[in-house]
mmCIF file of C-alpha atoms and ligand atoms in Angstrom:
data_model
loop_
_atom_site.group_PDB
_atom_site.id
_atom_site.type_symbol
_atom_site.label_atom_id
_atom_site.label_comp_id
_atom_site.label_asym_id
_atom_site.label_seq_id
_atom_site.Cartn_x
_atom_site.Cartn_y
_atom_site.Cartn_z
ATOM 1 C CA UNK H 37 -21.217 3.539 18.789
ATOM 2 C CA UNK H 38 -24.530 4.319 17.165
ATOM 3 C CA UNK H 39 -26.047 1.379 15.303
ATOM 4 C CA UNK H 40 -29.006 0.811 13.004
ATOM 5 C CA UNK H 41 -30.486 -2.676 12.630
ATOM 6 C CA UNK H 42 -27.263 -4.343 13.813
ATOM 7 C CA UNK H 43 -25.091 -2.294 11.450
ATOM 8 C CA UNK H 44 -22.725 0.286 12.918
ATOM 9 C CA UNK H 45 -22.630 3.840 11.600
ATOM 10 C CA UNK H 46 -19.080 3.221 10.352
ATOM 11 C CA UNK H 47 -20.146 0.099 8.484
ATOM 12 C CA UNK H 48 -23.077 1.927 6.933
ATOM 13 C CA UNK H 49 -20.710 4.525 5.641
ATOM 14 C CA UNK H 50 -18.393 2.013 4.035
ATOM 15 C CA UNK H 51 -21.232 0.071 2.457
ATOM 16 C CA UNK H 52 -23.142 2.995 1.031
ATOM 17 C CA UNK H 53 -23.551 1.102 -2.266
ATOM 18 C CA UNK H 54 -25.777 -1.532 -0.694
ATOM 19 C CA UNK H 55 -28.782 -1.307 1.598
ATOM 20 C CA UNK H 56 -27.770 -1.508 5.237
ATOM 21 C CA UNK H 57 -29.785 -4.636 6.109
ATOM 22 C CA UNK H 58 -27.431 -6.738 3.990
ATOM 23 C CA UNK H 59 -24.782 -6.832 6.684
ATOM 24 C CA UNK H 60 -27.165 -8.737 8.899
ATOM 25 C CA UNK H 61 -28.268 -11.212 6.195
ATOM 26 C CA UNK H 62 -25.155 -11.887 4.161
ATOM 27 C CA UNK H 63 -21.794 -13.184 5.343
ATOM 28 C CA UNK H 64 -19.390 -10.326 6.008
ATOM 29 C CA UNK H 65 -16.719 -12.315 4.219
ATOM 30 C CA UNK H 66 -18.552 -12.158 0.866
ATOM 31 C CA UNK H 67 -19.150 -8.442 1.272
ATOM 32 C CA UNK H 68 -15.467 -7.808 1.944
ATOM 33 C CA UNK H 69 -14.545 -9.483 -1.325
ATOM 34 C CA UNK H 70 -17.292 -7.587 -3.113
ATOM 35 C CA UNK H 71 -16.054 -4.301 -1.704
ATOM 36 C CA UNK H 72 -12.485 -5.022 -2.845
ATOM 37 C CA UNK H 73 -13.706 -5.914 -6.346
ATOM 38 C CA UNK H 74 -15.754 -2.713 -6.493
ATOM 39 C CA UNK H 75 -12.964 -0.470 -5.267
ATOM 40 C CA UNK H 76 -10.437 -1.952 -7.681
ATOM 41 C CA UNK H 77 -12.975 -2.334 -10.483
ATOM 42 C CA UNK H 78 -12.046 -5.987 -10.963
ATOM 43 C CA UNK H 79 -15.044 -8.285 -11.166
ATOM 44 C CA UNK H 80 -12.831 -11.391 -11.263
ATOM 45 C CA UNK H 81 -11.736 -10.726 -7.659
ATOM 46 C CA UNK H 82 -15.312 -11.379 -6.576
ATOM 47 C CA UNK H 83 -16.068 -14.117 -9.114
ATOM 48 C CA UNK H 84 -13.009 -16.201 -8.193
ATOM 49 C CA UNK H 85 -13.831 -15.876 -4.492
ATOM 50 C CA UNK H 86 -17.432 -16.987 -5.186
ATOM 51 C CA UNK H 87 -16.259 -20.019 -7.167
ATOM 52 C CA UNK H 88 -13.934 -21.032 -4.322
ATOM 53 C CA UNK H 89 -16.632 -20.434 -1.699
ATOM 54 C CA UNK H 90 -19.254 -22.369 -3.655
ATOM 55 C CA UNK H 91 -16.781 -25.254 -4.055
ATOM 56 C CA UNK H 92 -16.110 -25.312 -0.294
ATOM 57 C CA UNK H 93 -19.857 -25.522 0.424
ATOM 58 C CA UNK H 94 -20.427 -28.162 -2.268
ATOM 59 C CA UNK H 95 -17.747 -30.408 -0.748
ATOM 60 C CA UNK H 96 -19.723 -30.224 2.489
ATOM 61 C CA UNK H 97 -23.059 -31.052 0.855
ATOM 62 C CA UNK H 98 -24.308 -27.449 1.106
ATOM 63 C CA UNK H 99 -24.031 -26.511 -2.562
ATOM 64 C CA UNK H 100 -27.118 -24.275 -2.661
ATOM 65 C CA UNK H 101 -26.282 -22.221 0.393
ATOM 66 C CA UNK H 102 -23.907 -19.757 -1.201
ATOM 67 C CA UNK H 103 -26.055 -19.321 -4.295
ATOM 68 C CA UNK H 104 -28.933 -18.300 -2.007
ATOM 69 C CA UNK H 105 -26.609 -15.860 -0.247
ATOM 70 C CA UNK H 106 -25.534 -14.334 -3.544
ATOM 71 C CA UNK H 107 -29.135 -13.929 -4.666
ATOM 72 C CA UNK H 108 -29.855 -12.126 -1.405
ATOM 73 C CA UNK H 109 -26.836 -9.923 -1.933
ATOM 74 C CA UNK H 110 -28.011 -9.102 -5.461
ATOM 75 C CA UNK H 111 -31.452 -8.121 -4.121
ATOM 76 C CA UNK H 112 -29.918 -5.884 -1.467
ATOM 77 C CA UNK H 113 -27.785 -4.212 -4.120
ATOM 78 C CA UNK H 114 -30.708 -3.657 -6.504
ATOM 79 C CA UNK H 115 -30.350 0.125 -6.439
ATOM 80 C CA UNK H 116 -26.725 -0.029 -7.615
ATOM 81 C CA UNK H 117 -26.396 -1.292 -11.192
ATOM 82 C CA UNK H 118 -22.609 -1.917 -11.017
ATOM 83 C CA UNK H 119 -22.922 -4.066 -7.922
ATOM 84 C CA UNK H 120 -25.871 -6.002 -9.305
ATOM 85 C CA UNK H 121 -23.832 -6.723 -12.432
ATOM 86 C CA UNK H 122 -20.848 -7.863 -10.350
ATOM 87 C CA UNK H 123 -22.964 -10.245 -8.331
ATOM 88 C CA UNK H 124 -24.818 -11.555 -11.398
ATOM 89 C CA UNK H 125 -21.499 -12.198 -13.115
ATOM 90 C CA UNK H 126 -20.420 -14.315 -10.155
ATOM 91 C CA UNK H 127 -23.738 -16.216 -10.154
ATOM 92 C CA UNK H 128 -23.326 -16.968 -13.872
ATOM 93 C CA UNK H 129 -19.806 -18.392 -13.389
ATOM 94 C CA UNK H 130 -20.287 -20.120 -10.050
ATOM 95 C CA UNK H 131 -19.751 -23.646 -11.343
ATOM 96 C CA UNK H 132 -16.736 -22.881 -13.586
ATOM 97 C CA UNK H 133 -13.618 -24.977 -13.139
ATOM 98 C CA UNK H 134 -11.025 -23.400 -10.785
ATOM 99 C CA UNK H 135 -7.217 -23.476 -11.176
ATOM 100 C CA UNK H 136 -5.324 -26.734 -10.667
ATOM 101 C CA UNK H 137 -4.340 -27.139 -7.003
ATOM 102 C CA UNK H 138 -0.659 -27.123 -6.009
ATOM 103 C CA UNK H 139 0.332 -30.460 -4.519
ATOM 104 C CA UNK H 140 3.476 -31.973 -3.051
ATOM 105 C CA UNK H 141 3.876 -34.273 -6.062
ATOM 106 C CA UNK H 142 5.513 -31.601 -8.200
ATOM 107 C CA UNK H 143 8.906 -30.030 -7.753
ATOM 108 C CA UNK H 144 12.469 -31.053 -6.950
ATOM 109 C CA UNK H 145 11.832 -31.811 -3.252
ATOM 110 C CA UNK H 146 8.685 -33.870 -3.893
ATOM 111 C CA UNK H 147 9.986 -36.910 -1.976
ATOM 112 C CA UNK H 148 10.770 -34.985 1.207
ATOM 113 C CA UNK H 149 7.567 -32.950 0.911
ATOM 114 C CA UNK H 150 5.579 -36.184 0.496
ATOM 115 C CA UNK H 151 7.115 -37.764 3.599
ATOM 116 C CA UNK H 152 6.676 -34.585 5.621
ATOM 117 C CA UNK H 153 2.997 -34.240 4.758
ATOM 118 C CA UNK H 154 2.466 -37.907 5.668
ATOM 119 C CA UNK H 155 4.149 -37.343 9.046
ATOM 120 C CA UNK H 156 2.119 -34.311 9.964
ATOM 121 C CA UNK H 157 -1.186 -35.731 8.757
ATOM 122 C CA UNK H 158 -0.467 -38.798 10.901
ATOM 123 C CA UNK H 159 0.074 -36.491 13.893
ATOM 124 C CA UNK H 160 3.777 -37.411 14.079
ATOM 125 C CA UNK H 161 5.244 -34.074 15.133
ATOM 126 C CA UNK H 162 8.495 -35.589 16.453
ATOM 127 C CA UNK H 163 9.151 -37.648 13.333
ATOM 128 C CA UNK H 164 8.303 -34.676 11.107
ATOM 129 C CA UNK H 165 10.707 -32.430 13.009
ATOM 130 C CA UNK H 166 13.536 -34.977 13.015
ATOM 131 C CA UNK H 167 13.089 -35.601 9.286
ATOM 132 C CA UNK H 168 13.313 -31.928 8.372
ATOM 133 C CA UNK H 169 16.186 -31.091 10.715
ATOM 134 C CA UNK H 170 18.144 -34.109 9.409
ATOM 135 C CA UNK H 171 17.604 -32.938 5.820
ATOM 136 C CA UNK H 172 18.858 -29.451 6.685
ATOM 137 C CA UNK H 173 21.880 -30.887 8.491
ATOM 138 C CA UNK H 174 22.630 -32.955 5.386
ATOM 139 C CA UNK H 175 22.734 -29.831 3.242
ATOM 140 C CA UNK H 176 19.171 -28.974 2.212
ATOM 141 C CA UNK H 177 19.138 -25.188 1.909
ATOM 142 C CA UNK H 178 16.651 -23.087 3.878
ATOM 143 C CA UNK H 179 15.517 -21.640 0.558
ATOM 144 C CA UNK H 180 14.664 -25.111 -0.779
ATOM 145 C CA UNK H 181 13.068 -26.172 2.496
ATOM 146 C CA UNK H 182 10.833 -23.115 2.503
ATOM 147 C CA UNK H 183 9.942 -22.883 -1.167
ATOM 148 C CA UNK H 184 10.073 -26.538 -2.257
ATOM 149 C CA UNK H 185 8.872 -28.317 0.883
ATOM 150 C CA UNK H 186 6.892 -26.142 3.300
ATOM 151 C CA UNK H 187 5.140 -23.978 0.717
ATOM 152 C CA UNK H 188 3.711 -26.853 -1.420
ATOM 153 C CA UNK H 189 2.909 -28.879 1.695
ATOM 154 C CA UNK H 190 0.883 -26.008 3.168
ATOM 155 C CA UNK H 191 -0.812 -25.390 -0.173
ATOM 156 C CA UNK H 192 -1.856 -29.049 -0.238
ATOM 157 C CA UNK H 193 -2.994 -28.857 3.385
ATOM 158 C CA UNK H 194 -5.153 -25.869 2.402
ATOM 159 C CA UNK H 195 -6.536 -27.752 -0.588
ATOM 160 C CA UNK H 196 -7.330 -30.796 1.533
ATOM 161 C CA UNK H 197 -9.215 -28.542 3.974
ATOM 162 C CA UNK H 198 -10.996 -26.813 1.078
ATOM 163 C CA UNK H 199 -12.134 -30.179 -0.298
ATOM 164 C CA UNK H 200 -13.222 -31.415 3.122
ATOM 165 C CA UNK H 201 -10.591 -34.167 3.366
ATOM 166 C CA UNK H 202 -9.116 -32.836 6.609
ATOM 167 C CA UNK H 203 -10.515 -30.842 9.518
ATOM 168 C CA UNK H 204 -9.700 -27.315 10.646
ATOM 169 C CA UNK H 205 -7.950 -28.925 13.642
ATOM 170 C CA UNK H 206 -5.648 -30.938 11.356
ATOM 171 C CA UNK H 207 -4.876 -27.839 9.280
ATOM 172 C CA UNK H 208 -4.027 -25.859 12.438
ATOM 173 C CA UNK H 209 -1.841 -28.721 13.688
ATOM 174 C CA UNK H 210 0.121 -28.941 10.410
ATOM 175 C CA UNK H 211 0.642 -25.189 10.423
ATOM 176 C CA UNK H 212 1.767 -25.182 14.050
ATOM 177 C CA UNK H 213 4.266 -28.015 13.477
ATOM 178 C CA UNK H 214 5.719 -26.159 10.494
ATOM 179 C CA UNK H 215 6.072 -22.960 12.510
ATOM 180 C CA UNK H 216 7.731 -24.826 15.355
ATOM 181 C CA UNK H 217 10.309 -26.282 12.952
ATOM 182 C CA UNK H 218 10.954 -22.853 11.440
ATOM 183 C CA UNK H 219 11.671 -21.547 14.945
ATOM 184 C CA UNK H 220 14.362 -24.210 15.354
ATOM 185 C CA UNK H 221 16.208 -23.068 12.254
ATOM 186 C CA UNK H 222 17.453 -19.798 13.689
ATOM 187 C CA UNK H 223 21.144 -20.865 13.794
ATOM 188 C CA UNK H 224 21.018 -21.201 10.003
ATOM 189 C CA UNK H 225 19.195 -17.926 9.508
ATOM 190 C CA UNK H 226 20.982 -15.527 11.833
ATOM 191 C CA UNK H 227 24.511 -16.542 10.912
ATOM 192 C CA UNK H 228 25.620 -13.592 8.836
ATOM 193 C CA UNK H 229 27.228 -10.649 10.598
ATOM 194 C CA UNK H 230 26.952 -8.421 7.537
ATOM 195 C CA UNK H 231 23.912 -6.176 7.991
ATOM 196 C CA UNK H 232 23.995 -3.629 5.231
ATOM 197 C CA UNK H 233 20.315 -2.814 4.840
ATOM 198 C CA UNK H 234 17.192 -2.946 6.938
ATOM 199 C CA UNK H 235 13.854 -4.578 6.133
ATOM 200 C CA UNK H 236 10.563 -4.435 8.007
ATOM 201 C CA UNK H 237 8.265 -7.351 7.089
ATOM 202 C CA UNK H 238 4.615 -7.774 7.985
ATOM 203 C CA UNK H 239 1.222 -8.968 6.809
ATOM 204 C CA UNK H 240 -1.320 -6.309 5.939
ATOM 205 C CA UNK H 241 -3.958 -5.441 8.554
ATOM 206 C CA UNK H 242 -6.641 -8.127 8.472
ATOM 207 C CA UNK H 243 -4.276 -10.819 7.134
ATOM 208 C CA UNK H 244 -3.773 -13.526 9.763
ATOM 209 C CA UNK H 245 -1.356 -15.563 7.650
ATOM 210 C CA UNK H 246 2.209 -15.186 8.865
ATOM 211 C CA UNK H 247 4.355 -17.996 7.443
ATOM 212 C CA UNK H 248 4.896 -16.531 3.962
ATOM 213 C CA UNK H 249 6.029 -13.154 5.248
ATOM 214 C CA UNK H 250 8.221 -14.834 7.827
ATOM 215 C CA UNK H 251 9.925 -16.674 4.982
ATOM 216 C CA UNK H 252 10.462 -13.301 3.325
ATOM 217 C CA UNK H 253 12.095 -11.942 6.487
ATOM 218 C CA UNK H 254 14.260 -15.058 6.963
ATOM 219 C CA UNK H 255 15.512 -15.182 3.372
ATOM 220 C CA UNK H 256 16.313 -11.447 3.391
ATOM 221 C CA UNK H 257 18.131 -11.949 6.711
ATOM 222 C CA UNK H 258 20.184 -14.735 5.122
ATOM 223 C CA UNK H 259 21.151 -12.464 2.274
ATOM 224 C CA UNK H 260 22.643 -9.917 4.647
ATOM 225 C CA UNK H 261 19.704 -7.763 5.689
ATOM 226 C CA UNK H 262 18.877 -6.628 9.205
ATOM 227 C CA UNK H 263 15.256 -7.763 9.327
ATOM 228 C CA UNK H 264 12.413 -6.775 11.631
ATOM 229 C CA UNK H 265 9.601 -9.280 11.317
ATOM 230 C CA UNK H 266 6.399 -7.878 12.806
ATOM 231 C CA UNK H 267 4.108 -10.874 12.267
ATOM 232 C CA UNK H 268 0.571 -10.860 10.929
ATOM 233 C CA UNK H 269 -2.344 -8.419 10.955
ATOM 234 C CA UNK H 270 -0.358 -5.262 11.629
ATOM 235 C CA UNK H 271 -2.533 -2.178 12.284
ATOM 236 C CA UNK H 272 -1.615 0.565 9.808
ATOM 237 C CA UNK H 273 -0.929 3.303 12.374
ATOM 238 C CA UNK H 274 1.359 1.005 14.356
ATOM 239 C CA UNK H 275 3.162 -0.107 11.225
ATOM 240 C CA UNK H 276 3.844 3.516 10.359
ATOM 241 C CA UNK H 277 5.088 4.167 13.917
ATOM 242 C CA UNK H 278 7.495 1.202 13.615
ATOM 243 C CA UNK H 279 8.705 2.387 10.222
ATOM 244 C CA UNK H 280 9.392 5.844 11.663
ATOM 245 C CA UNK H 281 11.364 4.270 14.531
ATOM 246 C CA UNK H 282 13.302 1.788 12.447
ATOM 247 C CA UNK H 283 13.836 3.867 9.291
ATOM 248 C CA UNK H 284 14.226 0.761 7.091
ATOM 249 C CA UNK H 285 15.422 0.741 3.494
ATOM 250 C CA UNK H 286 12.399 -1.351 2.547
ATOM 251 C CA UNK H 287 9.112 -2.643 3.896
ATOM 252 C CA UNK H 288 7.636 -5.955 2.709
ATOM 253 C CA UNK H 289 3.866 -6.355 2.934
ATOM 254 C CA UNK H 290 2.061 -9.660 2.512
ATOM 255 C CA UNK H 291 -1.463 -10.023 1.112
ATOM 256 C CA UNK H 292 -3.076 -13.483 1.240
ATOM 257 C CA UNK H 293 -6.732 -13.011 0.281
ATOM 258 C CA UNK H 294 -7.952 -10.903 -2.625
ATOM 259 C CA UNK H 295 -10.319 -9.168 -0.170
ATOM 260 C CA UNK H 296 -7.182 -7.753 1.500
ATOM 261 C CA UNK H 297 -5.812 -6.067 -1.627
ATOM 262 C CA UNK H 298 -7.576 -2.758 -1.017
ATOM 263 C CA UNK H 299 -6.271 -2.689 2.585
ATOM 264 C CA UNK H 300 -2.762 -3.016 1.135
ATOM 265 C CA UNK H 301 -3.452 -0.001 -1.093
ATOM 266 C CA UNK H 302 -4.654 2.020 1.891
ATOM 267 C CA UNK H 303 -1.555 1.040 3.876
ATOM 268 C CA UNK H 304 0.717 2.155 1.050
ATOM 269 C CA UNK H 305 -1.166 5.471 0.780
ATOM 270 C CA UNK H 306 -0.573 6.123 4.484
ATOM 271 C CA UNK H 307 3.133 5.287 4.176
ATOM 272 C CA UNK H 308 3.477 7.542 1.115
ATOM 273 C CA UNK H 309 1.766 10.422 2.892
ATOM 274 C CA UNK H 310 4.410 10.381 5.632
ATOM 275 C CA UNK H 311 7.299 12.707 4.832
ATOM 276 C CA UNK H 312 9.625 10.793 7.200
ATOM 277 C CA UNK H 313 9.143 7.616 5.134
ATOM 278 C CA UNK H 314 9.761 9.145 1.745
ATOM 279 C CA UNK H 315 12.747 6.916 0.952
ATOM 280 C CA UNK H 316 11.297 3.603 2.116
ATOM 281 C CA UNK H 317 10.883 1.176 -0.750
ATOM 282 C CA UNK H 318 7.583 -0.723 -0.613
ATOM 283 C CA UNK H 319 7.548 -4.298 -1.873
ATOM 284 C CA UNK H 320 4.357 -6.348 -1.898
ATOM 285 C CA UNK H 321 3.632 -10.024 -2.417
ATOM 286 C CA UNK H 322 1.583 -12.976 -1.253
ATOM 287 C CA UNK H 323 -0.985 -15.321 -2.739
ATOM 288 C CA UNK H 324 -3.568 -12.648 -3.632
ATOM 289 C CA UNK H 325 -1.010 -10.702 -5.637
ATOM 290 C CA UNK H 326 0.276 -13.831 -7.340
ATOM 291 C CA UNK H 327 -3.236 -14.122 -8.713
ATOM 292 C CA UNK H 328 -3.390 -10.407 -9.601
ATOM 293 C CA UNK H 329 0.237 -9.172 -9.978
ATOM 294 C CA UNK H 330 -0.672 -6.177 -12.151
ATOM 295 C CA UNK H 331 -2.517 -4.678 -9.206
ATOM 296 C CA UNK H 332 0.738 -4.093 -7.281
ATOM 297 C CA UNK H 333 1.571 -1.049 -9.366
ATOM 298 C CA UNK H 334 -1.937 0.296 -9.023
ATOM 299 C CA UNK H 335 -1.634 -0.005 -5.238
ATOM 300 C CA UNK H 336 1.356 2.309 -5.387
ATOM 301 C CA UNK H 337 3.991 -0.303 -4.495
ATOM 302 C CA UNK H 338 7.551 0.098 -5.780
ATOM 303 C CA UNK H 339 7.920 -3.611 -6.425
ATOM 304 C CA UNK H 340 6.102 -6.929 -6.517
ATOM 305 C CA UNK H 341 7.728 -10.346 -6.443
ATOM 306 C CA UNK H 342 6.410 -13.872 -6.617
ATOM 307 C CA UNK H 343 8.567 -15.153 -3.762
ATOM 308 C CA UNK H 344 11.182 -14.011 -1.224
ATOM 309 C CA UNK H 345 14.135 -15.007 -3.376
ATOM 310 C CA UNK H 346 12.992 -12.877 -6.312
ATOM 311 C CA UNK H 347 12.075 -10.073 -3.934
ATOM 312 C CA UNK H 348 15.540 -9.965 -2.371
ATOM 313 C CA UNK H 349 17.213 -9.867 -5.804
ATOM 314 C CA UNK H 350 14.841 -7.174 -7.086
ATOM 315 C CA UNK H 351 15.053 -4.953 -4.021
ATOM 316 C CA UNK H 352 18.864 -5.208 -3.917
ATOM 317 C CA UNK H 353 18.960 -4.174 -7.576
ATOM 318 C CA UNK H 354 16.582 -1.263 -7.007
ATOM 319 C CA UNK H 355 18.582 0.015 -4.042
ATOM 320 C CA UNK H 356 21.843 -0.285 -5.981
ATOM 321 C CA UNK H 357 20.343 1.899 -8.731
ATOM 322 C CA UNK H 358 19.188 4.570 -6.301
HETATM 323 C C1 LIG T 678 -2.267 -21.877 7.519
HETATM 324 C C2 LIG T 678 -3.438 -21.204 6.880
HETATM 325 C C3 LIG T 678 -4.254 -20.404 7.685
HETATM 326 C C4 LIG T 678 -3.930 -20.103 9.141
HETATM 327 C C5 LIG T 678 -2.722 -19.125 9.209
HETATM 328 C C6 LIG T 678 -1.964 -19.318 10.529
HETATM 329 C C7 LIG T 678 -0.662 -18.598 10.562
HETATM 330 N N1 LIG T 678 -0.168 -18.519 11.769
HETATM 331 O O1 LIG T 678 -0.097 -18.149 9.573
HETATM 332 C C8 LIG T 678 -5.283 -19.503 9.655
HETATM 333 C C9 LIG T 678 -6.050 -20.613 10.355
HETATM 334 C C10 LIG T 678 -5.170 -18.289 10.565
HETATM 335 C C11 LIG T 678 -5.991 -19.186 8.354
HETATM 336 C C12 LIG T 678 -7.114 -18.402 8.307
HETATM 337 C C13 LIG T 678 -7.864 -18.210 7.162
HETATM 338 N N2 LIG T 678 -7.694 -18.760 5.985
HETATM 339 CO CO1 LIG T 678 -6.099 -19.675 5.521
HETATM 340 N N3 LIG T 678 -4.722 -20.869 4.903
HETATM 341 C C14 LIG T 678 -3.692 -21.363 5.497
HETATM 342 C C15 LIG T 678 -2.893 -22.237 4.496
HETATM 343 C C16 LIG T 678 -3.269 -23.704 4.723
HETATM 344 C C17 LIG T 678 -1.383 -22.103 4.515
HETATM 345 C C18 LIG T 678 -0.871 -20.655 4.458
HETATM 346 C C19 LIG T 678 0.632 -20.654 4.347
HETATM 347 O O2 LIG T 678 1.313 -20.402 5.324
HETATM 348 N N4 LIG T 678 1.179 -21.025 3.166
HETATM 349 C C20 LIG T 678 2.599 -21.160 2.940
HETATM 350 C C21 LIG T 678 3.237 -19.830 2.565
HETATM 351 C C22 LIG T 678 4.730 -20.013 2.441
HETATM 352 O O3 LIG T 678 2.693 -19.436 1.329
HETATM 353 P P1 LIG T 678 2.332 -17.912 1.021
HETATM 354 O O4 LIG T 678 1.729 -17.257 2.198
HETATM 355 O O5 LIG T 678 1.615 -17.867 -0.259
HETATM 356 O O6 LIG T 678 3.753 -17.216 0.861
HETATM 357 C C23 LIG T 678 4.606 -17.440 -0.242
HETATM 358 C C24 LIG T 678 4.417 -16.425 -1.359
HETATM 359 O O7 LIG T 678 3.071 -16.023 -1.544
HETATM 360 C C25 LIG T 678 5.356 -15.315 -1.002
HETATM 361 N N5 LIG T 678 4.913 -14.199 -0.184
HETATM 362 C C26 LIG T 678 4.052 -14.144 0.844
HETATM 363 N N6 LIG T 678 4.000 -12.901 1.350
HETATM 364 C C27 LIG T 678 4.860 -12.156 0.647
HETATM 365 C C28 LIG T 678 5.208 -10.813 0.749
HETATM 366 C C29 LIG T 678 6.152 -10.284 -0.133
HETATM 367 C C30 LIG T 678 6.534 -8.853 -0.021
HETATM 368 C C31 LIG T 678 6.734 -11.123 -1.116
HETATM 369 C C32 LIG T 678 7.725 -10.572 -2.054
HETATM 370 C C33 LIG T 678 6.392 -12.462 -1.217
HETATM 371 C C34 LIG T 678 5.457 -12.964 -0.334
HETATM 372 O O8 LIG T 678 6.396 -15.923 -0.277
HETATM 373 C C35 LIG T 678 6.014 -17.178 0.269
HETATM 374 C C36 LIG T 678 7.046 -18.180 -0.187
HETATM 375 O O9 LIG T 678 7.085 -18.280 -1.570
HETATM 376 C C37 LIG T 678 -3.438 -21.671 3.136
HETATM 377 C C38 LIG T 678 -3.260 -22.580 1.934
HETATM 378 C C39 LIG T 678 -2.261 -22.007 0.910
HETATM 379 N N7 LIG T 678 -2.460 -22.284 -0.327
HETATM 380 O O10 LIG T 678 -1.364 -21.293 1.227
HETATM 381 C C40 LIG T 678 -4.889 -21.339 3.540
HETATM 382 C C41 LIG T 678 -5.680 -20.328 2.720
HETATM 383 C C42 LIG T 678 -4.830 -19.186 2.278
HETATM 384 N N8 LIG T 678 -6.707 -19.811 3.715
HETATM 385 C C43 LIG T 678 -7.810 -19.652 3.196
HETATM 386 C C44 LIG T 678 -8.917 -19.129 3.906
HETATM 387 C C45 LIG T 678 -10.249 -19.107 3.207
HETATM 388 C C46 LIG T 678 -8.791 -18.668 5.208
HETATM 389 C C47 LIG T 678 -9.914 -18.041 6.055
HETATM 390 C C48 LIG T 678 -10.829 -17.068 5.330
HETATM 391 C C49 LIG T 678 -10.693 -19.209 6.660
HETATM 392 C C50 LIG T 678 -11.847 -18.782 7.532
HETATM 393 N N9 LIG T 678 -13.040 -18.937 7.012
HETATM 394 O O11 LIG T 678 -11.643 -18.326 8.616
HETATM 395 C C51 LIG T 678 -9.100 -17.358 7.172
HETATM 396 C C52 LIG T 678 -8.748 -15.898 6.825
HETATM 397 C C53 LIG T 678 -7.892 -15.263 7.861
HETATM 398 C C54 LIG T 678 -7.459 -13.867 7.489
HETATM 399 N N10 LIG T 678 -8.269 -12.876 7.829
HETATM 400 O O12 LIG T 678 -6.399 -13.684 6.919
HETATM 401 C C55 LIG T 678 -7.884 -20.025 1.727
HETATM 402 C C56 LIG T 678 -8.002 -18.808 0.798
HETATM 403 C C57 LIG T 678 -8.897 -19.111 -0.372
HETATM 404 C C58 LIG T 678 -9.360 -17.912 -1.126
HETATM 405 N N11 LIG T 678 -10.039 -18.148 -2.183
HETATM 406 O O13 LIG T 678 -9.151 -16.800 -0.828
HETATM 407 C C59 LIG T 678 -6.584 -20.903 1.554
HETATM 408 C C60 LIG T 678 -5.928 -20.795 0.173
HETATM 409 C C61 LIG T 678 -6.995 -22.373 1.836
HETATM 410 C C62 LIG T 678 -7.817 -22.987 0.723
HETATM 411 N N12 LIG T 678 -7.211 -23.743 -0.185
HETATM 412 O O14 LIG T 678 -9.002 -22.813 0.660
HETATM 413 N N13 LIG T 678 -5.407 -19.807 7.294
#
């Protein structure tokens, strides 16, 4: 592929609004968020990312680093007034207070969530697994385990990483233990023989987070759906090929980072353009869309839901009305 100054021809095309050298000087991550904010005309998508990013650096004693990066980005974008304004807006609000973090201390399963997070942070995989499986055997529902235990625990794990209290290795370990427990729950999930409708569930291309969308697949499965969980980071063309093969009633797409919102829109456009997929209902969700729910409609989705339980109820209702 032809390149100029370390920037590929394809990249140059997509970043026409900024001078090409920027890709070599500024973190790609920041530019992805900027591009999403530009495409969707939502400055807060970039500002909130910058506040988070600045906070992460500050916790690590590198508080000036991101500001310098933003100033560089602003200089590179000097010929584009909209972009300069977007970046300046972020610079002006860099130190603003972010939202309150979710922790395991709230919610009806706070005691179990608190013990589980202690186990996994102590590296006690066996104890953590036994504790959760015992709770499920004693009647804790999969819904409550997922939404009231695992979800807040992982949010707190993320927050502890963000604030430099735990390492990337500890975060990966906690995630891996949680996934290994989820894999052991299959007798509870695949117990229904009624399979009236079919769901394909995946994370949008570029999204490496897979637990949330797996919860969506599992909770749909438990409510009588035949589910096909395709994991994370699904290339658009391959997703479309699977949808053509499987002919589902609905496809669920997960979006974790706000920089991934425009990719979700592109995915939906490709699905909509395919005559063979005309009747497939598209439901979107995930952390990024919890922050920006009104964007779901703009992306062309049929439905958005905050969590798998609401999604299953909504999609069932929509299909019944069809
Ligand atoms: C584990 C984890 C990872 C793992 C994921 C591994 C895996 N196999 O899944 C790895 C290490 C890959 C990872 C990578 C990154 N991560 Co990460 N990650 C997390 C963490 C700690 C937990 C994620 C999780 O599973 N949560 C639990 C699930 C259940 O929650 P959920 O996904 O929101 O899903 C729920 C709902 O949103 C909903 N839902 C989800 N999808 C859908 C879809 C539909 C259709 C519906 C209806 C509902 C729905 O249902 C679920 C149940 O209610 C989060 C912290 C957090 N707050 O979640 C950070 C977090 C999301 N990551 C973060 C970041 C920054 C990153 C990286 C950029 C880090 C880096 N520099 O490399 C990369 C980006 C990778 C990418 N391109 O996607 C940040 C994002 C911050 C921001 N401002 O954007 C977070 C918030 C951590 C933090 N506090 O700073 N991460």
